[in-house]
């Protein structure tokens, strides 16, 4: 079974705000996924985790099959 693995290191600022999906780095909105033609830096590791948890729940409940499952 193919498995995709990604490593998203946490910064000290992210570690100081566990599970926060806030824009901790004051990045412009255009850095949000889908807002820029090329991939932007995103708003942090916790937001990445939250997004993957949301789509995993959708796959597990049968709402979509378009995303891989998150295992962490």
Coordinates of N, CA, C and O in Angstrom, one line a residue, residues 54-69:
X54 N -9.7 17.3 9.5 CA -11.1 17.6 9.0 C -11.4 16.7 7.8 O -12.4 16.1 7.7
X55 N -10.4 16.6 6.8 CA -10.7 15.8 5.6 C -10.7 14.3 6.0 O -11.4 13.5 5.3
X56 N -9.9 13.9 6.9 CA -9.9 12.5 7.4 C -11.3 12.1 7.9 O -11.8 11.0 7.6
X57 N -11.9 13.0 8.7 CA -13.2 12.7 9.2 C -14.2 12.6 8.1 O -15.1 11.7 8.1
X58 N -14.1 13.5 7.1 CA -14.9 13.4 5.9 C -14.8 12.1 5.2 O -15.8 11.5 4.7
X59 N -13.6 11.6 5.0 CA -13.4 10.3 4.4 C -14.0 9.1 5.2 O -14.7 8.3 4.7
X60 N -13.7 9.2 6.5 CA -14.2 8.1 7.4 C -15.8 8.1 7.5 O -16.4 7.0 7.7
X61 N -16.4 9.2 7.3 CA -17.9 9.3 7.4 C -18.5 9.1 6.0 O -19.7 9.1 5.9
X62 N -17.7 8.9 5.0 CA -18.2 8.7 3.6 C -18.6 9.9 2.9 O -19.2 9.8 1.8
X63 N -18.3 11.1 3.4 CA -18.6 12.3 2.7 C -17.8 12.6 1.5 O -18.2 13.2 0.5
X64 N -16.6 12.0 1.5 CA -15.7 12.2 0.3 C -14.7 11.1 0.3 O -14.4 10.4 1.3
X65 N -14.1 10.8 -0.9 CA -13.1 9.8 -1.0 C -11.8 10.5 -1.6 O -10.9 9.8 -2.0
X66 N -11.8 11.8 -1.7 CA -10.8 12.5 -2.4 C -9.5 12.8 -1.7 O -8.6 13.4 -2.2
X67 N -9.4 12.4 -0.5 CA -8.2 12.7 0.3 C -7.7 11.4 1.0 O -8.4 10.5 1.3
X68 N -6.4 11.4 1.2 CA -5.8 10.3 2.0 C -6.1 10.4 3.5 O -6.4 11.5 4.0
X69 N -6.1 9.3 4.2 CA -6.3 9.3 5.6 C -5.1 9.8 6.3 O -4.0 9.5 5.9

